Amino acid sequence: GNSVTQMEGPVTLSEEAFLTINCTYTATGYPSLFWYVQYPGEGLQLLLKATKADDKGSNKGFEATYRKETTSFHLEKGSVQVSDSAVYFCALRNNQGGKLIFGQGTELSVKP
Amino acid sequence: EAGVVQSPRYKIIEKKQPVAFWCNPISGHNTLYWYRQNLGQGPELLIRYENEEAVDDSQLPKDRFSAERLKGVDSTLKIQPAELGDSAVYLCASSLDTFPGQGSYEQYFGPGTRLTVT
């Protein structure tokens, strides 16, 4: 069945460091891929998405590229800020619609 | 535009008691989801509605969980009786799936209801 695997957290970085959170998936067909972010005390928010191979999603300085050959959708940011501290979830949704399938989440803590 | 509204935000009950959660989706959204998020895990789907029809309830523990979406708008999720293992955050989400069957439509999440069963 479909599944998503993320790197385990917590990830602790200093401000302005480079961020990579790894995400790989298993799916039949050509799913859409998403990154959601959950700030402390808040609900899940869509950060970025990609709907087909080689698409790059980007938002707020974050980006991720849909790599079908490696079944990956790694999240990157060149210079993190303290305000980026949150839990990040990678997810997929098959192109027949329906539910999102989430990874277990990766907690990011950015220190000043 | 108002987001997805859920109530209550927090609920503490004793095991074997009933509990209900309410969700009001974004106006005009035809698809509504209930997810459960256990501590340290990603959300998992319990049930999905397209308008008033439950089209995916395969992960809903039907012996104790029930849900309804009257008139294809608001939805209620009920647990009766609650067990200790039901402690989790219950998330409601909605989306506007203009062409059902497309996977890229964004799901908007509410803040969730944190349930603690003692």
mmCIF file of C-alpha atoms in Angstrom:
data_model
loop_
_atom_site.group_PDB
_atom_site.id
_atom_site.type_symbol
_atom_site.label_atom_id
_atom_site.label_comp_id
_atom_site.label_asym_id
_atom_site.label_seq_id
_atom_site.Cartn_x
_atom_site.Cartn_y
_atom_site.Cartn_z
ATOM 1 C CA GLY A 1 0.000 0.000 0.000
ATOM 2 C CA ASN A 2 0.904 3.658 -0.105
ATOM 3 C CA SER A 3 3.223 4.986 2.588
ATOM 4 C CA VAL A 4 5.495 7.904 3.477
ATOM 5 C CA THR A 5 8.729 7.764 5.465
ATOM 6 C CA GLN A 6 10.412 10.821 6.954
ATOM 7 C CA MET A 7 13.697 11.259 8.720
ATOM 8 C CA GLU A 8 13.337 11.097 12.463
ATOM 9 C CA GLY A 9 13.583 14.165 14.588
ATOM 10 C CA PRO A 10 14.078 16.248 16.460
ATOM 11 C CA VAL A 11 16.326 18.273 14.196
ATOM 12 C CA THR A 12 18.099 21.131 15.956
ATOM 13 C CA LEU A 13 19.786 23.855 13.915
ATOM 14 C CA SER A 14 21.269 27.270 14.489
ATOM 15 C CA GLU A 15 19.677 30.268 12.830
ATOM 16 C CA GLU A 16 20.741 30.720 9.173
ATOM 17 C CA ALA A 17 21.776 27.060 8.833
ATOM 18 C CA PHE A 18 20.772 24.958 5.825
ATOM 19 C CA LEU A 19 17.838 22.607 6.320
ATOM 20 C CA THR A 20 17.092 19.278 4.691
ATOM 21 C CA ILE A 21 14.295 16.990 5.867
ATOM 22 C CA ASN A 22 14.231 13.734 3.930
ATOM 23 C CA CYS A 23 10.998 12.199 2.697
ATOM 24 C CA THR A 24 10.540 9.067 0.608
ATOM 25 C CA TYR A 25 7.318 7.467 -0.487
ATOM 26 C CA THR A 26 5.835 4.240 -1.785
ATOM 27 C CA ALA A 27 2.839 4.553 -4.059
ATOM 28 C CA THR A 28 1.201 3.122 -7.115
ATOM 29 C CA GLY A 29 0.757 5.454 -10.024
ATOM 30 C CA TYR A 30 1.607 9.136 -9.834
ATOM 31 C CA PRO A 31 0.559 10.667 -6.523
ATOM 32 C CA SER A 32 0.553 14.332 -5.588
ATOM 33 C CA LEU A 33 3.068 15.180 -2.866
ATOM 34 C CA PHE A 34 2.742 17.713 -0.073
ATOM 35 C CA TRP A 35 4.591 19.251 2.840
ATOM 36 C CA TYR A 36 2.445 20.427 5.751
ATOM 37 C CA VAL A 37 3.692 22.399 8.754
ATOM 38 C CA GLN A 38 2.273 22.441 12.269
ATOM 39 C CA TYR A 39 3.362 25.377 14.424
ATOM 40 C CA PRO A 40 3.039 25.007 18.200
ATOM 41 C CA GLY A 41 -0.600 25.204 19.232
ATOM 42 C CA GLU A 42 -1.858 25.547 15.675
ATOM 43 C CA GLY A 43 -3.423 23.332 13.031
ATOM 44 C CA LEU A 44 -1.778 21.804 9.984
ATOM 45 C CA GLN A 45 -1.040 24.249 7.179
ATOM 46 C CA LEU A 46 -0.060 23.418 3.627
ATOM 47 C CA LEU A 47 3.507 24.583 3.010
ATOM 48 C CA LEU A 48 4.014 23.453 -0.597
ATOM 49 C CA LYS A 49 2.985 20.793 -3.072
ATOM 50 C CA ALA A 50 3.989 19.127 -6.342
ATOM 51 C CA THR A 51 1.675 17.200 -8.612
ATOM 52 C CA LYS A 52 3.968 15.496 -11.120
ATOM 53 C CA ALA A 53 7.510 14.283 -11.559
ATOM 54 C CA ASP A 54 10.222 16.975 -11.628
ATOM 55 C CA ASP A 55 7.810 19.627 -10.328
ATOM 56 C CA LYS A 56 9.308 21.903 -7.688
ATOM 57 C CA GLY A 57 7.056 23.251 -4.995
ATOM 58 C CA SER A 58 8.187 26.363 -3.131
ATOM 59 C CA ASN A 59 6.882 28.712 -0.455
ATOM 60 C CA LYS A 60 8.383 30.970 2.239
ATOM 61 C CA GLY A 61 11.911 30.031 1.192
ATOM 62 C CA PHE A 62 11.209 26.300 1.429
ATOM 63 C CA GLU A 63 11.336 24.097 -1.634
ATOM 64 C CA ALA A 64 10.990 20.433 -2.552
ATOM 65 C CA THR A 65 11.339 18.625 -5.868
ATOM 66 C CA TYR A 66 9.246 15.606 -6.877
ATOM 67 C CA ARG A 67 11.785 12.918 -7.807
ATOM 68 C CA LYS A 68 10.067 9.877 -9.235
ATOM 69 C CA GLU A 69 13.293 7.999 -9.931
ATOM 70 C CA THR A 70 14.220 8.070 -6.233
ATOM 71 C CA THR A 71 10.617 8.289 -4.931
ATOM 72 C CA SER A 72 11.617 11.279 -2.820
ATOM 73 C CA PHE A 73 10.337 14.744 -1.938
ATOM 74 C CA HIS A 74 12.977 16.227 0.357
ATOM 75 C CA LEU A 75 12.279 19.577 1.986
ATOM 76 C CA GLU A 76 15.039 22.201 1.882
ATOM 77 C CA LYS A 77 15.602 25.750 3.035
ATOM 78 C CA GLY A 78 18.793 27.691 2.585
ATOM 79 C CA SER A 79 18.676 29.731 5.802
ATOM 80 C CA VAL A 80 16.330 28.805 8.631
ATOM 81 C CA GLN A 81 14.904 31.240 11.161
ATOM 82 C CA VAL A 82 13.768 30.748 14.733
ATOM 83 C CA SER A 83 10.197 31.214 13.482
ATOM 84 C CA ASP A 84 10.558 28.056 11.349
ATOM 85 C CA SER A 85 10.517 25.929 14.501
ATOM 86 C CA ALA A 86 7.596 23.539 13.988
ATOM 87 C CA VAL A 87 6.719 19.974 13.066
ATOM 88 C CA TYR A 88 6.888 19.211 9.347
ATOM 89 C CA PHE A 89 4.832 16.455 7.716
ATOM 90 C CA CYS A 90 5.373 14.955 4.295
ATOM 91 C CA ALA A 91 2.234 13.500 2.693
ATOM 92 C CA LEU A 92 0.930 11.978 -0.503
ATOM 93 C CA ARG A 93 -2.456 11.706 -2.120
ATOM 94 C CA ASN A 94 -3.101 9.444 -5.054
ATOM 95 C CA ASN A 95 -4.580 10.926 -8.173
ATOM 96 C CA GLN A 96 -7.882 9.239 -7.626
ATOM 97 C CA GLY A 97 -8.394 11.725 -4.822
ATOM 98 C CA GLY A 98 -9.190 10.737 -1.284
ATOM 99 C CA LYS A 99 -7.163 10.730 1.852
ATOM 100 C CA LEU A 100 -3.758 12.172 2.566
ATOM 101 C CA ILE A 101 -1.206 9.660 3.780
ATOM 102 C CA PHE A 102 1.238 11.288 6.163
ATOM 103 C CA GLY A 103 4.697 10.523 7.394
ATOM 104 C CA GLN A 104 5.300 10.528 11.126
ATOM 105 C CA GLY A 105 6.472 14.148 11.197
ATOM 106 C CA THR A 106 9.860 15.748 11.859
ATOM 107 C CA GLU A 107 10.244 18.278 14.631
ATOM 108 C CA LEU A 108 12.524 21.195 13.786
ATOM 109 C CA SER A 109 13.969 23.432 16.485
ATOM 110 C CA VAL A 110 15.944 26.501 15.403
ATOM 111 C CA LYS A 111 18.119 28.195 18.016
ATOM 112 C CA PRO A 112 19.167 31.856 17.830
ATOM 113 C CA GLU B 1 -12.815 33.719 4.833
ATOM 114 C CA ALA B 2 -13.311 31.642 7.959
ATOM 115 C CA GLY B 3 -11.292 28.463 8.224
ATOM 116 C CA VAL B 4 -12.385 25.053 9.407
ATOM 117 C CA VAL B 5 -13.968 25.366 12.836
ATOM 118 C CA GLN B 6 -13.871 22.587 15.402
ATOM 119 C CA SER B 7 -15.239 22.323 18.899
ATOM 120 C CA PRO B 8 -14.450 21.671 21.600
ATOM 121 C CA ARG B 9 -10.715 22.325 21.472
ATOM 122 C CA TYR B 10 -10.030 20.144 24.485
ATOM 123 C CA LYS B 11 -11.995 17.359 26.157
ATOM 124 C CA ILE B 12 -11.180 15.196 29.146
ATOM 125 C CA ILE B 13 -13.459 12.254 29.892
ATOM 126 C CA GLU B 14 -13.358 9.020 31.828
ATOM 127 C CA LYS B 15 -13.215 5.740 29.960
ATOM 128 C CA LYS B 16 -16.562 4.243 28.948
ATOM 129 C CA GLN B 17 -18.104 7.714 28.654
ATOM 130 C CA PRO B 18 -19.419 9.051 25.327
ATOM 131 C CA VAL B 19 -17.917 12.046 23.570
ATOM 132 C CA ALA B 20 -18.758 14.033 20.442
ATOM 133 C CA PHE B 21 -16.765 16.382 18.252
ATOM 134 C CA TRP B 22 -18.185 18.962 15.874
ATOM 135 C CA CYS B 23 -16.762 20.358 12.661
ATOM 136 C CA ASN B 24 -17.869 23.202 10.414
ATOM 137 C CA PRO B 25 -15.933 23.113 7.121
ATOM 138 C CA ILE B 26 -15.020 26.040 4.911
ATOM 139 C CA SER B 27 -18.119 27.353 3.181
ATOM 140 C CA GLY B 28 -18.717 25.635 -0.137
ATOM 141 C CA HIS B 29 -16.275 22.785 0.422
ATOM 142 C CA ASN B 30 -17.870 19.552 -0.704
ATOM 143 C CA THR B 31 -15.400 17.097 0.812
ATOM 144 C CA LEU B 32 -14.904 16.665 4.551
ATOM 145 C CA TYR B 33 -12.420 14.457 6.372
ATOM 146 C CA TRP B 34 -11.923 13.298 9.932
ATOM 147 C CA TYR B 35 -8.380 12.304 10.860
ATOM 148 C CA ARG B 36 -6.932 11.025 14.123
ATOM 149 C CA GLN B 37 -3.437 12.064 15.163
ATOM 150 C CA ASN B 38 -1.746 10.055 17.882
ATOM 151 C CA LEU B 39 1.081 11.643 19.833
ATOM 152 C CA GLY B 40 4.251 11.811 17.751
ATOM 153 C CA GLN B 41 2.553 10.471 14.632
ATOM 154 C CA GLY B 42 1.063 11.837 11.441
ATOM 155 C CA PRO B 43 -2.709 12.066 11.026
ATOM 156 C CA GLU B 44 -4.592 8.993 9.796
ATOM 157 C CA LEU B 45 -7.934 9.120 8.042
ATOM 158 C CA LEU B 46 -11.009 7.911 9.890
ATOM 159 C CA ILE B 47 -13.715 8.857 7.409
ATOM 160 C CA ARG B 48 -14.201 10.941 4.267
ATOM 161 C CA TYR B 49 -17.418 12.500 3.023
ATOM 162 C CA GLU B 50 -18.251 13.726 -0.434
ATOM 163 C CA ASN B 51 -21.202 15.996 0.265
ATOM 164 C CA GLU B 52 -23.382 13.959 2.631
ATOM 165 C CA GLU B 53 -22.127 10.547 1.509
ATOM 166 C CA ALA B 54 -19.441 8.670 3.418
ATOM 167 C CA VAL B 55 -17.205 7.400 0.615
ATOM 168 C CA ASP B 56 -14.323 6.025 2.699
ATOM 169 C CA ASP B 57 -14.920 4.772 6.243
ATOM 170 C CA SER B 58 -12.675 1.750 6.047
ATOM 171 C CA GLN B 59 -10.501 2.939 8.974
ATOM 172 C CA LEU B 60 -13.381 3.924 11.255
ATOM 173 C CA PRO B 61 -13.777 1.525 14.226
ATOM 174 C CA LYS B 62 -17.473 1.075 13.692
ATOM 175 C CA ASP B 63 -18.122 -0.744 16.945
ATOM 176 C CA ARG B 64 -17.625 2.470 18.903
ATOM 177 C CA PHE B 65 -17.222 5.315 16.418
ATOM 178 C CA SER B 66 -19.948 6.935 14.368
ATOM 179 C CA ALA B 67 -20.114 10.026 12.205
ATOM 180 C CA GLU B 68 -22.652 12.002 10.277
ATOM 181 C CA ARG B 69 -22.694 14.915 7.908
ATOM 182 C CA LEU B 70 -26.209 16.218 7.713
ATOM 183 C CA LYS B 71 -27.096 18.291 4.649
ATOM 184 C CA GLY B 72 -23.520 17.965 3.445
ATOM 185 C CA VAL B 73 -22.203 20.780 5.642
ATOM 186 C CA ASP B 74 -21.425 20.334 9.368
ATOM 187 C CA SER B 75 -20.232 17.022 10.687
ATOM 188 C CA THR B 76 -20.201 15.266 14.039
ATOM 189 C CA LEU B 77 -17.892 12.460 15.110
ATOM 190 C CA LYS B 78 -18.938 10.399 18.136
ATOM 191 C CA ILE B 79 -17.207 7.823 20.296
ATOM 192 C CA GLN B 80 -19.258 5.596 22.572
ATOM 193 C CA PRO B 81 -17.864 4.226 24.793
ATOM 194 C CA ALA B 82 -14.421 5.830 24.869
ATOM 195 C CA GLU B 83 -11.339 3.764 25.656
ATOM 196 C CA LEU B 84 -7.945 4.845 26.965
ATOM 197 C CA GLY B 85 -6.434 4.256 23.524
ATOM 198 C CA ASP B 86 -8.737 6.848 21.985
ATOM 199 C CA SER B 87 -6.677 9.654 23.531
ATOM 200 C CA ALA B 88 -5.475 11.640 20.511
ATOM 201 C CA VAL B 89 -6.076 14.817 18.528
ATOM 202 C CA TYR B 90 -9.073 14.583 16.201
ATOM 203 C CA LEU B 91 -8.664 16.731 13.118
ATOM 204 C CA CYS B 92 -11.291 17.835 10.667
ATOM 205 C CA ALA B 93 -10.332 18.965 7.175
ATOM 206 C CA SER B 94 -12.205 20.084 4.094
ATOM 207 C CA SER B 95 -11.493 20.590 0.415
ATOM 208 C CA LEU B 96 -13.237 21.780 -2.712
ATOM 209 C CA ASP B 97 -12.828 18.935 -5.157
ATOM 210 C CA THR B 98 -14.145 20.492 -8.337
ATOM 211 C CA PHE B 99 -13.400 17.343 -10.315
ATOM 212 C CA PRO B 100 -13.705 14.361 -7.980
ATOM 213 C CA GLY B 101 -10.805 12.040 -8.528
ATOM 214 C CA GLN B 102 -8.086 14.681 -8.712
ATOM 215 C CA GLY B 103 -5.408 14.334 -6.080
ATOM 216 C CA SER B 104 -3.989 17.829 -5.959
ATOM 217 C CA TYR B 105 -6.791 19.758 -4.249
ATOM 218 C CA GLU B 106 -5.622 21.314 -1.001
ATOM 219 C CA GLN B 107 -7.096 20.051 2.242
ATOM 220 C CA TYR B 108 -7.591 22.746 4.877
ATOM 221 C CA PHE B 109 -7.314 21.593 8.471
ATOM 222 C CA GLY B 110 -9.023 22.796 11.597
ATOM 223 C CA PRO B 111 -7.153 23.260 14.904
ATOM 224 C CA GLY B 112 -8.266 19.871 16.181
ATOM 225 C CA THR B 113 -9.853 18.557 19.355
ATOM 226 C CA ARG B 114 -7.440 17.104 21.878
ATOM 227 C CA LEU B 115 -9.160 14.201 23.634
ATOM 228 C CA THR B 116 -7.807 12.762 26.869
ATOM 229 C CA VAL B 117 -9.436 9.603 28.197
ATOM 230 C CA THR B 118 -8.623 8.813 31.850
#
